[in-house]
Amino acid sequence: MSDSHRINLWHRLYLHHPAPPFAPLDPPRRDVVRASPTSLDDAGRPRKTGVWDVAMYLEKPNRRAFARSDPEKYGIHRYRAGRVRAFFTLPPGLSRYYPGHLAYLELFTPFNAGSSPTHGLHSTSWDRTSTGARRTLVVPVSEIVFACHLSPKFHLLDKELKLNAKMDMLAISEHYWLNHYYSHYIYQLVRHWRRGPSRSRLFDRLLPLTRTSLA
């Protein structure tokens, strides 16, 4: 990389989902995942607040590296959440390494094995290095499969913290619930996955049918 290299950026990824095979009469769904920086006016004041959405991506390889004899993961445990910071392509001269569109993610830990007995939500938290920095990853946009919503665990926040509508809760909180009630589509998927691996694998095989487009 040099100062002469230019990187193309996109601010929205559209995910086009067909009806799932276990609910073939459902309408198709379109999700959007945004990654837009704050824009300033001529006086240097914020004109539009930046937004960086959370999405679920297909984790590869689909086995734990230290336990090759473990059963293959299925359902929600095949995916992890990441906050999208940018959609981009490599500049000319480097695109031979990967010519397609990429996403730069800040990672969350794998979803916990069990769900809450109170509301049935799975939990996650920021995935950090030994120095406390957030782990990051670059993936092809084709591996991003769902938009999702993470709700902070408010009872773990500083009791003196005064919340307001402009706060970036993903910058303040450390621990989250995956809110699968966020959309009917995600709710149906999680309920379907909980029936067991034998019924979940069909849908996992059909995930490549999800189409993506950038804007």
mmCIF file of C-alpha atoms in Angstrom:
data_model
loop_
_atom_site.group_PDB
_atom_site.id
_atom_site.type_symbol
_atom_site.label_atom_id
_atom_site.label_comp_id
_atom_site.label_asym_id
_atom_site.label_seq_id
_atom_site.Cartn_x
_atom_site.Cartn_y
_atom_site.Cartn_z
ATOM 1 C CA MET A 1 0.000 0.000 0.000
ATOM 2 C CA SER A 2 1.125 3.552 -0.741
ATOM 3 C CA ASP A 3 -0.335 7.063 -0.648
ATOM 4 C CA SER A 4 -1.252 6.698 -4.310
ATOM 5 C CA HIS A 5 -3.568 3.754 -3.697
ATOM 6 C CA ARG A 6 -7.306 4.470 -3.683
ATOM 7 C CA ILE A 7 -9.834 2.264 -1.918
ATOM 8 C CA ASN A 8 -13.442 2.248 -3.075
ATOM 9 C CA LEU A 9 -16.005 2.311 -0.257
ATOM 10 C CA TRP A 10 -19.706 1.449 -0.104
ATOM 11 C CA HIS A 11 -22.124 2.447 2.633
ATOM 12 C CA ARG A 12 -24.916 -0.115 2.383
ATOM 13 C CA LEU A 13 -25.130 -3.850 1.846
ATOM 14 C CA TYR A 14 -28.520 -5.207 0.808
ATOM 15 C CA LEU A 15 -29.351 -8.818 1.661
ATOM 16 C CA HIS A 16 -32.125 -10.365 -0.413
ATOM 17 C CA HIS A 17 -33.623 -13.407 1.320
ATOM 18 C CA PRO A 18 -36.024 -15.809 -0.390
ATOM 19 C CA ALA A 19 -38.734 -17.468 1.668
ATOM 20 C CA PRO A 20 -37.132 -20.113 3.932
ATOM 21 C CA PRO A 21 -37.849 -23.740 2.941
ATOM 22 C CA PHE A 22 -39.720 -24.398 6.192
ATOM 23 C CA ALA A 23 -42.054 -21.418 5.500
ATOM 24 C CA PRO A 24 -42.371 -21.362 1.694
ATOM 25 C CA LEU A 25 -45.421 -19.067 1.707
ATOM 26 C CA ASP A 26 -43.596 -16.240 3.476
ATOM 27 C CA PRO A 27 -42.726 -13.218 1.308
ATOM 28 C CA PRO A 28 -39.098 -12.536 0.332
ATOM 29 C CA ARG A 29 -37.249 -10.186 2.679
ATOM 30 C CA ARG A 30 -34.660 -7.491 2.097
ATOM 31 C CA ASP A 31 -32.299 -6.471 4.911
ATOM 32 C CA VAL A 32 -29.862 -3.577 4.846
ATOM 33 C CA VAL A 33 -26.547 -3.338 6.713
ATOM 34 C CA ARG A 34 -25.109 0.187 6.927
ATOM 35 C CA ALA A 35 -21.534 1.426 7.353
ATOM 36 C CA SER A 36 -21.483 5.215 7.022
ATOM 37 C CA PRO A 37 -19.063 7.650 8.716
ATOM 38 C CA THR A 38 -20.160 10.929 10.267
ATOM 39 C CA SER A 39 -20.412 13.687 7.658
ATOM 40 C CA LEU A 40 -19.604 17.338 8.419
ATOM 41 C CA ASP A 41 -20.964 20.594 7.040
ATOM 42 C CA ASP A 42 -18.808 23.460 5.755
ATOM 43 C CA ALA A 43 -18.312 24.715 9.305
ATOM 44 C CA GLY A 44 -17.037 21.356 10.496
ATOM 45 C CA ARG A 45 -20.172 20.534 12.466
ATOM 46 C CA PRO A 46 -21.721 17.057 12.309
ATOM 47 C CA ARG A 47 -24.349 17.021 9.587
ATOM 48 C CA LYS A 48 -25.187 13.323 9.676
ATOM 49 C CA THR A 49 -24.251 10.962 12.486
ATOM 50 C CA GLY A 50 -22.257 7.918 11.472
ATOM 51 C CA VAL A 51 -23.876 4.508 11.686
ATOM 52 C CA TRP A 52 -22.208 1.093 11.739
ATOM 53 C CA ASP A 53 -24.662 -1.796 11.909
ATOM 54 C CA VAL A 54 -24.180 -5.283 13.316
ATOM 55 C CA ALA A 55 -24.545 -8.294 11.036
ATOM 56 C CA MET A 56 -24.137 -12.049 11.323
ATOM 57 C CA TYR A 57 -21.530 -13.752 9.160
ATOM 58 C CA LEU A 58 -20.836 -17.408 8.435
ATOM 59 C CA GLU A 59 -17.874 -18.483 10.540
ATOM 60 C CA LYS A 60 -15.217 -20.584 8.798
ATOM 61 C CA PRO A 61 -13.907 -23.176 9.409
ATOM 62 C CA ASN A 62 -17.052 -24.704 10.823
ATOM 63 C CA ARG A 63 -15.206 -26.693 13.486
ATOM 64 C CA ARG A 64 -13.143 -25.810 16.512
ATOM 65 C CA ALA A 65 -9.491 -26.044 15.506
ATOM 66 C CA PHE A 66 -8.482 -27.751 18.751
ATOM 67 C CA ALA A 67 -11.188 -30.442 18.636
ATOM 68 C CA ARG A 68 -11.430 -31.937 15.164
ATOM 69 C CA SER A 69 -13.549 -34.821 16.417
ATOM 70 C CA ASP A 70 -16.303 -32.502 17.670
ATOM 71 C CA PRO A 71 -19.622 -32.623 15.803
ATOM 72 C CA GLU A 72 -20.092 -30.001 13.146
ATOM 73 C CA LYS A 73 -21.709 -26.832 14.451
ATOM 74 C CA TYR A 74 -25.198 -26.033 13.237
ATOM 75 C CA GLY A 75 -27.874 -23.395 13.510
ATOM 76 C CA ILE A 76 -27.026 -20.170 15.263
ATOM 77 C CA HIS A 77 -23.644 -21.543 16.330
ATOM 78 C CA ARG A 78 -22.438 -21.503 12.714
ATOM 79 C CA TYR A 79 -22.575 -17.708 12.816
ATOM 80 C CA ARG A 80 -20.991 -14.841 14.691
ATOM 81 C CA ALA A 81 -21.898 -11.190 14.985
ATOM 82 C CA GLY A 82 -19.655 -8.383 13.819
ATOM 83 C CA ARG A 83 -20.011 -4.608 13.671
ATOM 84 C CA VAL A 84 -19.382 -3.513 10.103
ATOM 85 C CA ARG A 85 -16.932 -0.625 9.888
ATOM 86 C CA ALA A 86 -16.474 -0.552 6.101
ATOM 87 C CA PHE A 87 -17.417 -2.186 2.812
ATOM 88 C CA PHE A 88 -14.560 -1.907 0.335
ATOM 89 C CA THR A 89 -12.520 -3.386 -2.491
ATOM 90 C CA LEU A 90 -8.754 -3.688 -2.670
ATOM 91 C CA PRO A 91 -7.007 -1.063 -4.816
ATOM 92 C CA PRO A 92 -5.605 -1.841 -8.285
ATOM 93 C CA GLY A 93 -2.420 -3.837 -7.972
ATOM 94 C CA LEU A 94 -3.679 -5.627 -4.871
ATOM 95 C CA SER A 95 -7.027 -6.811 -6.208
ATOM 96 C CA ARG A 96 -5.333 -9.950 -7.534
ATOM 97 C CA TYR A 97 -5.373 -11.216 -3.940
ATOM 98 C CA TYR A 98 -9.155 -10.841 -3.825
ATOM 99 C CA PRO A 99 -11.093 -9.033 -6.577
ATOM 100 C CA GLY A 100 -14.494 -8.971 -4.863
ATOM 101 C CA HIS A 101 -16.139 -6.807 -2.225
ATOM 102 C CA LEU A 102 -14.965 -7.114 1.374
ATOM 103 C CA ALA A 103 -16.233 -6.101 4.802
ATOM 104 C CA TYR A 104 -14.139 -4.964 7.767
ATOM 105 C CA LEU A 105 -15.702 -6.205 11.026
ATOM 106 C CA GLU A 106 -15.219 -5.721 14.744
ATOM 107 C CA LEU A 107 -16.030 -9.100 16.268
ATOM 108 C CA PHE A 108 -18.254 -10.363 19.034
ATOM 109 C CA THR A 109 -17.692 -13.678 20.805
ATOM 110 C CA PRO A 110 -19.569 -16.803 19.650
ATOM 111 C CA PHE A 111 -23.135 -16.934 20.934
ATOM 112 C CA ASN A 112 -23.445 -18.854 24.181
ATOM 113 C CA ALA A 113 -24.556 -22.468 23.939
ATOM 114 C CA GLY A 114 -27.730 -22.002 25.960
ATOM 115 C CA SER A 115 -30.314 -19.247 25.935
ATOM 116 C CA SER A 116 -31.739 -17.258 28.828
ATOM 117 C CA PRO A 117 -34.502 -19.138 30.690
ATOM 118 C CA THR A 118 -36.308 -15.795 31.092
ATOM 119 C CA HIS A 119 -36.643 -14.539 27.517
ATOM 120 C CA GLY A 120 -34.860 -17.156 25.404
ATOM 121 C CA LEU A 121 -32.158 -14.815 24.063
ATOM 122 C CA HIS A 122 -28.575 -15.857 23.361
ATOM 123 C CA SER A 123 -25.770 -13.689 24.722
ATOM 124 C CA THR A 124 -22.486 -12.391 23.357
ATOM 125 C CA SER A 125 -19.877 -9.742 24.162
ATOM 126 C CA TRP A 126 -17.048 -7.920 22.462
ATOM 127 C CA ASP A 127 -14.246 -10.289 21.434
ATOM 128 C CA ARG A 128 -11.005 -8.794 22.732
ATOM 129 C CA THR A 129 -7.306 -9.534 22.397
ATOM 130 C CA SER A 130 -4.972 -10.053 25.349
ATOM 131 C CA THR A 131 -4.301 -6.286 25.316
ATOM 132 C CA GLY A 132 -7.992 -5.420 25.460
ATOM 133 C CA ALA A 133 -8.356 -4.311 21.839
ATOM 134 C CA ARG A 134 -11.376 -5.454 19.857
ATOM 135 C CA ARG A 135 -10.641 -8.314 17.492
ATOM 136 C CA THR A 136 -11.195 -7.506 13.839
ATOM 137 C CA LEU A 137 -11.663 -9.536 10.677
ATOM 138 C CA VAL A 138 -12.000 -8.943 6.943
ATOM 139 C CA VAL A 139 -14.488 -11.217 5.157
ATOM 140 C CA PRO A 140 -16.059 -11.331 1.689
ATOM 141 C CA VAL A 141 -19.476 -9.676 1.773
ATOM 142 C CA SER A 142 -20.919 -12.958 0.493
ATOM 143 C CA GLU A 143 -20.262 -14.417 3.973
ATOM 144 C CA ILE A 144 -22.535 -11.828 5.613
ATOM 145 C CA VAL A 145 -25.930 -13.483 5.751
ATOM 146 C CA PHE A 146 -28.207 -11.604 8.177
ATOM 147 C CA ALA A 147 -28.731 -8.171 9.634
ATOM 148 C CA CYS A 148 -29.211 -8.460 13.392
ATOM 149 C CA HIS A 149 -29.889 -6.457 16.537
ATOM 150 C CA LEU A 150 -27.848 -6.675 19.731
ATOM 151 C CA SER A 151 -29.467 -5.315 22.872
ATOM 152 C CA PRO A 152 -27.146 -4.201 25.705
ATOM 153 C CA LYS A 153 -27.375 -5.944 29.051
ATOM 154 C CA PHE A 154 -28.527 -2.779 30.775
ATOM 155 C CA HIS A 155 -28.212 -4.216 34.275
ATOM 156 C CA LEU A 156 -24.437 -4.460 33.735
ATOM 157 C CA LEU A 157 -23.989 -0.799 32.736
ATOM 158 C CA ASP A 158 -22.634 1.832 35.115
ATOM 159 C CA LYS A 159 -25.503 2.801 37.407
ATOM 160 C CA GLU A 160 -24.487 6.474 37.096
ATOM 161 C CA LEU A 161 -24.647 6.430 33.300
ATOM 162 C CA LYS A 162 -27.330 8.748 31.925
ATOM 163 C CA LEU A 163 -28.707 7.346 28.693
ATOM 164 C CA ASN A 164 -29.966 9.423 25.792
ATOM 165 C CA ALA A 165 -31.127 8.773 22.233
ATOM 166 C CA LYS A 166 -27.818 9.906 20.683
ATOM 167 C CA MET A 167 -25.602 7.460 22.568
ATOM 168 C CA ASP A 168 -23.752 4.762 20.658
ATOM 169 C CA MET A 169 -24.635 1.822 22.881
ATOM 170 C CA LEU A 170 -22.224 -0.449 21.017
ATOM 171 C CA ALA A 171 -19.405 1.854 22.144
ATOM 172 C CA ILE A 172 -20.566 1.941 25.767
ATOM 173 C CA SER A 173 -21.716 -1.572 26.582
ATOM 174 C CA GLU A 174 -19.607 -4.724 26.721
ATOM 175 C CA HIS A 175 -22.238 -7.475 26.985
ATOM 176 C CA TYR A 176 -25.291 -8.030 24.768
ATOM 177 C CA TRP A 177 -28.309 -10.156 23.992
ATOM 178 C CA LEU A 178 -29.015 -11.249 20.428
ATOM 179 C CA ASN A 179 -32.545 -9.928 19.974
ATOM 180 C CA HIS A 180 -34.098 -12.509 17.669
ATOM 181 C CA TYR A 181 -37.480 -10.802 18.115
ATOM 182 C CA TYR A 182 -36.068 -7.958 16.016
ATOM 183 C CA SER A 183 -37.703 -9.370 12.878
ATOM 184 C CA HIS A 184 -40.136 -12.165 12.069
ATOM 185 C CA TYR A 185 -37.527 -13.649 9.720
ATOM 186 C CA ILE A 186 -34.821 -14.007 12.394
ATOM 187 C CA TYR A 187 -37.380 -15.183 14.950
ATOM 188 C CA GLN A 188 -38.460 -18.006 12.644
ATOM 189 C CA LEU A 189 -34.854 -19.017 11.961
ATOM 190 C CA VAL A 190 -33.894 -19.257 15.625
ATOM 191 C CA ARG A 191 -37.044 -21.216 16.432
ATOM 192 C CA HIS A 192 -36.309 -23.561 13.511
ATOM 193 C CA TRP A 193 -32.683 -24.073 14.550
ATOM 194 C CA ARG A 194 -33.716 -25.027 18.070
ATOM 195 C CA ARG A 195 -35.515 -28.070 16.735
ATOM 196 C CA GLY A 196 -32.145 -29.744 16.237
ATOM 197 C CA PRO A 197 -29.416 -30.298 13.631
ATOM 198 C CA SER A 198 -31.312 -32.801 11.524
ATOM 199 C CA ARG A 199 -33.862 -30.152 10.616
ATOM 200 C CA SER A 200 -31.446 -27.229 10.443
ATOM 201 C CA ARG A 201 -28.968 -28.493 7.859
ATOM 202 C CA LEU A 202 -31.386 -28.132 4.965
ATOM 203 C CA PHE A 203 -31.658 -24.400 5.542
ATOM 204 C CA ASP A 204 -27.898 -24.056 6.023
ATOM 205 C CA ARG A 205 -27.358 -25.670 2.621
ATOM 206 C CA LEU A 206 -29.737 -23.185 1.037
ATOM 207 C CA LEU A 207 -28.067 -20.094 2.514
ATOM 208 C CA PRO A 208 -25.992 -19.483 -0.650
ATOM 209 C CA LEU A 209 -29.290 -18.533 -2.312
ATOM 210 C CA THR A 210 -29.183 -15.252 -0.362
ATOM 211 C CA ARG A 211 -28.219 -12.502 -2.798
ATOM 212 C CA THR A 212 -26.255 -9.376 -1.879
ATOM 213 C CA SER A 213 -25.931 -5.952 -3.453
ATOM 214 C CA LEU A 214 -23.974 -2.852 -2.409
ATOM 215 C CA ALA A 215 -24.790 0.842 -2.535
#
